[in-house]
Amino acid sequence: MTAQPDAVSAPPPDSSGESERHASWLELFFDLIAVAGVAQLAHLLHGAPGHADLALYCVLYLAFWTAWMCFTTYGNVAADKVHTRTVLIGMFGLAVMAAAVPEIRSDHAAAFALAYVLVRLLASQVWQGRGEVPADWPMAQLSAGVVPWLVSVWAEEPVRYWLWAAGLVIDLGLTFARSKNQVMARLQGEWEERDRRHGPTAAIPRAARFDPRHLDERLGLFTLIVLGEGIAQGVDAASEAEWDAELCSLAVGSFVLLLALWALAVRRSSGVPLLGFGVLAPRFSLPLHCVATGALASLAAALGAAVEHAEDSLPLGMRWLMCGAIAVFLAVGLLAGALSGRGARWIVAVGLPMVAAPLLLAFFAEQWAPATLVWALVLVARWNWIYEKRFA
């Protein structure tokens, strides 16, 4: 019998058996590494980042987020049976990755790659020990993509960066090549064939069951970490600048902008802007979370740099980084809102304008002061709220 692909939507949560579990102290301790990693990655985009800088940032952020997610899914499924030592080793690997970022273009690149390989292989091993398959997010168990990372230890730039990107593409491709049902059907076929050849062996691994409420909480906490980095970047830059009217307007506008993004992504959506709970299965919602938080981390760098230019206009690259980050974040919100059933009217009146407006500002706000541009972006980010209050 042919396995049917799983639906894009996640099954509706069972309210009678819904988990009340929250992030443990170990998980919160683990997330401190995410604080350090996001801060280091955001610093990659300081100054006047070019296309190569942005591409490297995307590769490194995806690698760091993937490594973090491997242990987040493990903790989500294992709950109180999680192996503390395993998590702490993974935490150390992520710490090495974060520490290697500032000198990633020199000798620290090999350390970053080896730490990533360690984390991914360790994550793969824990699933084999549990006898479960994370069919909702196979990337947590896959290890084929680490081969290019190992090869990159002996490569020079830019070849090593292409190898890193290739490794991530391999794992992403394998993750989406088969549905959850197809993954389990293939695994069952392989197990039955092994039993026919060698006699009965251990029981066939079962599909790991994610705790949706707990996973939503972890994703929301990560998004809060990234939003907090935006505040930290602004505070750090403002502490060394002259405090005048322009700087005060920019500082208040930046804070309000981050609040508006928080309202879209965390206040009701637990990490992904405008995404309803249970709308998407993890294999579809997790990539949206990665893109949205990656955009927020790059926005943090732009807001910090804007303070240095509070008295004049932003350089072209920094203006595009700021507006582009908002556009990408809101594009995720457009897709999530549409999938959450907001309807064609909302897409036309709210979703599309929220994505188009930052791009138009990047084109035409060349002479605007940073504070003016940030307040314009506040209006864009709050457009969904304005629409709901005035027109819905």
Coordinates of C-alpha atoms in Angstrom, one line a residue:
M1 CA 0.0 0.0 0.0
T2 CA 1.4 3.4 -1.0
A3 CA 2.0 5.9 1.8
Q4 CA 0.1 9.2 1.4
P5 CA 2.0 12.4 1.9
D6 CA 1.3 14.1 5.2
A7 CA -0.7 17.3 5.1
V8 CA 0.8 20.7 5.3
S9 CA -1.3 21.4 8.3
A10 CA -0.5 19.9 11.6
P11 CA -3.2 17.8 13.3
P12 CA -5.5 19.9 15.6
P13 CA -4.2 19.7 19.2
D14 CA -5.9 17.5 21.6
S15 CA -7.1 19.8 24.3
S16 CA -7.8 17.0 26.7
G17 CA -4.3 15.7 26.7
E18 CA -2.5 18.9 26.0
S19 CA 0.9 19.3 27.7
E20 CA 1.4 21.9 30.4
R21 CA 5.2 21.4 30.3
H22 CA 7.4 24.5 30.1
A23 CA 11.0 25.0 29.2
S24 CA 13.2 23.4 31.9
W25 CA 16.1 25.1 33.6
L26 CA 18.5 23.0 31.5
E27 CA 16.8 24.2 28.3
L28 CA 16.9 27.8 29.5
F29 CA 20.6 27.4 30.3
F30 CA 21.1 26.0 26.8
D31 CA 19.4 29.0 25.3
L32 CA 22.0 31.3 26.8
I33 CA 24.3 30.0 24.1
A34 CA 21.8 31.3 21.6
V35 CA 22.1 34.7 23.1
A36 CA 25.9 34.6 22.5
G37 CA 25.6 33.2 19.0
V38 CA 23.0 35.7 17.8
A39 CA 25.1 38.5 19.1
Q40 CA 28.2 37.3 17.3
L41 CA 26.3 36.7 14.1
A42 CA 24.7 40.1 14.1
H43 CA 28.2 41.7 14.4
L44 CA 29.1 40.2 11.0
L45 CA 26.8 42.8 9.4
H46 CA 28.3 45.9 11.0
G47 CA 29.8 48.6 8.9
A48 CA 29.0 48.4 5.2
P49 CA 28.2 44.7 4.5
G50 CA 28.4 43.6 0.9
H51 CA 26.7 40.7 -0.9
A52 CA 29.4 38.3 0.2
D53 CA 29.0 39.4 3.9
L54 CA 25.3 38.9 3.7
A55 CA 25.7 35.5 2.0
L56 CA 28.1 34.3 4.7
Y57 CA 25.8 35.6 7.4
C58 CA 22.9 33.5 6.0
V59 CA 25.0 30.3 5.9
L60 CA 26.4 30.8 9.4
Y61 CA 23.0 31.7 10.8
L62 CA 21.3 28.7 9.2
A63 CA 24.1 26.4 10.6
F64 CA 23.8 27.8 14.1
W65 CA 20.0 27.7 14.1
T66 CA 20.0 24.1 12.8
A67 CA 22.4 23.0 15.5
W68 CA 20.3 24.7 18.1
M69 CA 17.1 23.1 16.7
C70 CA 18.6 19.6 16.8
F71 CA 18.8 19.8 20.6
T72 CA 15.6 21.7 20.9
T73 CA 13.7 18.9 19.2
Y74 CA 15.5 16.3 21.3
G75 CA 14.5 18.1 24.5
N76 CA 11.0 18.5 23.3
V77 CA 10.5 14.8 22.7
A78 CA 12.7 13.4 25.6
A79 CA 11.2 15.7 28.2
D80 CA 12.4 14.7 31.7
K81 CA 14.3 11.7 30.2
V82 CA 16.8 14.0 28.4
H83 CA 20.5 13.2 29.1
T84 CA 22.0 16.2 30.8
R85 CA 25.5 15.4 29.8
T86 CA 24.5 15.1 26.1
V87 CA 22.9 18.5 26.2
L88 CA 25.8 20.1 27.9
I89 CA 28.2 18.7 25.3
G90 CA 26.0 20.1 22.6
M91 CA 26.0 23.4 24.4
F92 CA 29.8 23.5 24.4
G93 CA 29.8 22.8 20.7
L94 CA 27.4 25.7 20.1
A95 CA 29.6 27.9 22.3
V96 CA 32.6 27.1 20.2
M97 CA 30.7 28.0 17.0
A98 CA 29.7 31.3 18.5
A99 CA 33.2 32.1 19.7
A100 CA 34.6 31.3 16.2
V101 CA 32.3 33.8 14.4
P102 CA 34.4 37.0 14.8
E103 CA 37.4 35.4 13.1
I104 CA 35.5 33.1 10.8
R105 CA 37.5 34.3 7.8
S106 CA 40.8 33.1 9.3
D107 CA 41.9 30.1 11.3
H108 CA 38.7 29.9 13.4
A109 CA 36.8 28.6 10.3
A110 CA 38.0 25.1 11.0
A111 CA 36.9 25.3 14.6
F112 CA 33.5 26.4 13.6
A113 CA 33.2 23.6 11.1
L114 CA 34.4 20.9 13.5
A115 CA 32.1 22.1 16.2
Y116 CA 29.2 22.0 13.8
V117 CA 30.1 18.4 12.8
L118 CA 30.3 17.4 16.5
V119 CA 26.9 18.9 17.3
R120 CA 25.2 17.3 14.3
L121 CA 26.7 13.8 14.9
L122 CA 25.9 14.0 18.6
A123 CA 22.3 15.0 17.8
S124 CA 22.0 12.1 15.3
Q125 CA 23.3 9.6 17.9
V126 CA 20.7 10.5 20.6
W127 CA 17.8 9.6 18.2
Q128 CA 19.4 6.2 17.5
G129 CA 19.7 5.6 21.2
R130 CA 16.0 6.4 21.8
G131 CA 14.7 4.2 19.0
E132 CA 12.7 7.0 17.6
V133 CA 12.7 8.9 14.3
P134 CA 11.9 12.7 14.2
A135 CA 9.8 12.2 11.1
D136 CA 8.3 15.7 11.5
W137 CA 11.8 17.2 11.3
P138 CA 14.2 14.7 9.9
M139 CA 17.1 17.2 9.8
A140 CA 17.5 16.6 13.5
Q141 CA 18.7 13.1 12.8
L142 CA 20.4 13.5 9.4
S143 CA 24.1 13.5 9.2
A144 CA 24.8 13.2 5.5
G145 CA 25.3 16.9 5.2
V146 CA 28.2 17.0 7.6
V147 CA 30.5 15.4 5.0
P148 CA 31.1 18.7 3.1
W149 CA 31.7 20.4 6.4
L150 CA 34.5 17.9 7.2
V151 CA 36.1 18.4 3.8
S152 CA 36.0 22.2 4.3
V153 CA 38.6 21.9 7.1
W154 CA 41.2 21.5 4.4
A155 CA 39.7 24.0 2.0
E156 CA 40.4 27.7 1.6
E157 CA 37.9 30.5 1.2
P158 CA 35.6 30.9 -0.7
V159 CA 35.5 27.1 -1.4
R160 CA 34.9 26.3 2.3
Y161 CA 31.8 28.5 2.4
W162 CA 30.4 26.8 -0.7
L163 CA 31.0 23.5 1.0
W164 CA 29.2 24.6 4.1
A165 CA 26.2 25.8 2.0
A166 CA 26.3 22.5 0.1
G167 CA 26.1 20.5 3.4
L168 CA 23.1 22.5 4.5
V169 CA 21.4 22.1 1.2
I170 CA 21.9 18.3 1.4
D171 CA 20.2 18.1 4.7
L172 CA 17.4 20.4 3.8
G173 CA 16.8 18.6 0.6
L174 CA 16.6 15.2 2.4
T175 CA 14.3 16.8 5.0
F176 CA 11.7 17.8 2.4
A177 CA 12.2 15.0 -0.1
R178 CA 9.8 12.8 1.7
S179 CA 6.7 13.4 3.8
K180 CA 6.4 12.1 7.3
N181 CA 4.3 9.1 6.2
Q182 CA 6.8 8.3 3.4
V183 CA 9.7 8.4 5.9
M184 CA 8.1 5.9 8.2
A185 CA 6.9 3.7 5.4
R186 CA 10.4 3.5 4.0
L187 CA 11.9 2.8 7.4
Q188 CA 9.3 0.0 8.0
G189 CA 10.2 -1.6 4.6
E190 CA 13.9 -1.5 5.4
W191 CA 13.3 -3.1 8.8
E192 CA 11.1 -5.8 7.4
E193 CA 13.8 -6.6 4.8
R194 CA 16.5 -6.8 7.5
D195 CA 14.3 -9.2 9.5
R196 CA 13.9 -11.5 6.5
R197 CA 17.7 -11.6 5.9
H198 CA 19.0 -11.8 9.5
G199 CA 16.0 -12.9 11.6
P200 CA 14.1 -10.8 14.1
T201 CA 16.1 -7.8 15.5
A202 CA 15.2 -4.9 17.7
A203 CA 11.7 -3.3 17.4
I204 CA 11.2 -0.9 14.5
P205 CA 11.8 2.7 15.5
R206 CA 8.7 4.7 16.0
A207 CA 7.9 8.2 15.0
A208 CA 8.9 10.7 17.7
R209 CA 5.9 12.6 19.0
F210 CA 6.5 16.4 19.4
D211 CA 4.9 18.4 22.2
P212 CA 3.4 21.3 20.2
R213 CA 2.9 23.7 23.1
H214 CA 6.4 23.2 24.4
L215 CA 7.9 23.6 21.0
D216 CA 6.0 26.8 20.4
E217 CA 7.3 28.1 23.7
R218 CA 10.9 27.3 22.8
L219 CA 10.5 29.0 19.4
G220 CA 9.0 32.0 21.1
L221 CA 11.9 32.2 23.5
F222 CA 14.4 32.1 20.7
T223 CA 12.6 34.9 19.0
L224 CA 12.7 37.0 22.2
I225 CA 16.4 36.4 22.4
V226 CA 16.8 37.8 18.8
L227 CA 14.6 40.8 19.6
G228 CA 16.6 41.4 22.8
E229 CA 19.8 41.5 20.6
G230 CA 18.2 44.4 18.7
I231 CA 17.8 46.3 22.0
A232 CA 21.3 45.4 23.1
Q233 CA 22.9 46.6 19.8
G234 CA 21.1 50.0 20.1
V235 CA 22.0 50.4 23.8
D236 CA 25.6 49.6 23.1
A237 CA 25.8 52.1 20.2
A238 CA 23.9 54.8 22.1
S239 CA 26.2 54.6 25.2
E240 CA 29.1 56.0 23.1
A241 CA 27.1 58.6 21.1
E242 CA 26.2 62.2 21.9
W243 CA 22.6 62.3 23.2
D244 CA 20.6 64.9 21.2
A245 CA 17.1 65.2 19.8
E246 CA 17.9 63.1 16.7
L247 CA 19.4 60.3 18.7
C248 CA 16.5 60.3 21.2
S249 CA 14.0 60.1 18.3
L250 CA 15.9 57.2 16.7
A251 CA 16.2 55.4 20.0
V252 CA 12.5 55.6 20.9
G253 CA 11.6 54.7 17.3
S254 CA 13.9 51.6 17.4
F255 CA 12.4 50.5 20.6
V256 CA 8.8 50.9 19.4
L257 CA 9.7 49.1 16.1
L258 CA 11.0 46.1 18.1
L259 CA 7.8 46.2 20.2
A260 CA 5.7 46.1 17.0
L261 CA 7.7 43.1 15.7
W262 CA 7.3 41.4 19.1
A263 CA 3.5 41.8 18.9
L264 CA 3.5 40.2 15.5
A265 CA 5.8 37.2 16.3
V266 CA 5.6 36.4 20.0
R267 CA 2.6 38.0 21.7
R268 CA 0.2 35.7 19.8
S269 CA 2.2 33.5 17.5
S270 CA 5.0 32.0 19.6
G271 CA 7.9 32.8 17.3
V272 CA 6.6 33.0 13.7
P273 CA 4.8 36.3 12.8
L274 CA 1.0 35.9 12.3
L275 CA 1.1 32.1 12.4
G276 CA -1.7 30.5 14.3
F277 CA -1.1 27.6 16.7
G278 CA -1.3 24.2 15.1
V279 CA -1.7 25.5 11.5
L280 CA 1.5 24.0 10.2
A281 CA 3.4 20.8 10.9
P282 CA 6.9 21.4 12.2
R283 CA 8.7 20.6 8.9
F284 CA 6.9 23.7 7.5
S285 CA 6.7 26.0 10.5
L286 CA 10.4 25.6 11.5
P287 CA 11.9 27.0 8.3
L288 CA 9.6 30.0 8.6
H289 CA 11.0 30.5 12.1
C290 CA 14.5 30.3 10.9
V291 CA 13.9 32.9 8.1
A292 CA 12.0 35.3 10.4
T293 CA 14.6 35.2 13.3
G294 CA 17.5 35.5 10.8
A295 CA 15.9 38.6 9.5
L296 CA 15.4 40.0 13.0
A297 CA 19.1 39.4 13.8
S298 CA 20.2 41.3 10.7
L299 CA 17.8 44.1 11.7
A300 CA 19.6 44.3 15.1
A301 CA 22.9 45.0 13.3
A302 CA 21.2 47.7 11.2
L303 CA 19.6 49.4 14.2
G304 CA 22.9 49.5 16.0
A305 CA 24.6 51.0 13.0
A306 CA 21.9 53.6 12.5
V307 CA 22.9 55.3 15.8
E308 CA 26.3 56.0 14.3
H309 CA 24.6 57.9 11.5
A310 CA 21.8 59.6 13.5
E311 CA 22.7 63.0 12.3
D312 CA 22.8 62.2 8.6
S313 CA 21.3 59.6 6.2
L314 CA 22.1 55.9 6.2
P315 CA 24.6 54.5 3.7
L316 CA 23.0 52.6 0.9
G317 CA 24.0 49.1 2.1
M318 CA 22.8 49.8 5.7
R319 CA 19.5 51.2 4.5
W320 CA 18.8 48.2 2.4
L321 CA 19.8 45.9 5.3
M322 CA 17.3 47.6 7.6
C323 CA 14.4 47.7 5.1
G324 CA 15.2 44.3 3.6
A325 CA 15.2 42.7 7.0
I326 CA 11.8 44.1 7.8
A327 CA 10.5 43.1 4.3
V328 CA 11.7 39.5 4.8
F329 CA 10.2 39.3 8.3
L330 CA 6.9 40.6 7.1
A331 CA 7.0 38.3 4.0
V332 CA 7.1 35.4 6.4
G333 CA 4.1 37.0 8.2
L334 CA 2.3 37.3 4.9
L335 CA 2.7 33.6 4.1
A336 CA 1.9 32.6 7.7
G337 CA -1.2 34.9 7.8
A338 CA -2.5 33.5 4.5
L339 CA -2.0 29.9 5.7
S340 CA -3.7 30.8 8.9
G341 CA -6.9 31.7 7.0
R342 CA -6.8 35.5 7.0
G343 CA -8.4 35.6 3.6
A344 CA -7.8 37.4 0.2
R345 CA -9.0 40.8 1.5
W346 CA -6.3 40.7 4.3
I347 CA -3.6 39.6 1.8
V348 CA -4.4 42.5 -0.6
A349 CA -5.0 45.2 2.0
V350 CA -2.5 44.2 4.7
G351 CA 0.0 41.5 3.8
L352 CA 1.2 42.7 0.4
P353 CA 1.5 46.4 1.4
M354 CA 3.5 45.4 4.5
V355 CA 6.0 43.6 2.3
A356 CA 6.2 46.2 -0.4
A357 CA 6.4 49.3 1.7
P358 CA 9.9 48.6 3.2
L359 CA 11.3 47.9 -0.2
L360 CA 9.9 51.2 -1.5
L361 CA 11.5 53.0 1.4
A362 CA 14.8 51.4 0.6
F363 CA 14.5 52.8 -2.9
F364 CA 13.2 56.3 -2.1
A365 CA 14.3 57.2 1.4
E366 CA 17.9 58.0 0.4
Q367 CA 17.9 61.4 2.0
W368 CA 15.8 60.6 5.1
A369 CA 17.3 60.8 8.5
P370 CA 17.6 57.4 10.2
A371 CA 15.0 58.4 12.8
T372 CA 12.4 59.3 10.1
L373 CA 13.0 56.0 8.3
V374 CA 12.6 53.9 11.5
W375 CA 9.4 55.7 12.4
A376 CA 8.1 55.0 8.9
L377 CA 8.9 51.3 9.4
V378 CA 7.0 51.4 12.7
L379 CA 4.0 52.5 10.8
V380 CA 4.5 49.6 8.4
A381 CA 4.9 47.0 11.2
R382 CA 1.7 48.3 12.9
W383 CA -0.4 48.3 9.8
N384 CA -1.9 45.0 10.6
W385 CA -3.0 46.3 14.0
I386 CA -4.4 49.5 12.4
Y387 CA -6.3 47.5 9.8
E388 CA -7.9 45.3 12.5
K389 CA -8.9 48.3 14.6
R390 CA -10.2 50.5 11.8
F391 CA -11.3 48.3 8.9
A392 CA -11.8 44.7 9.9

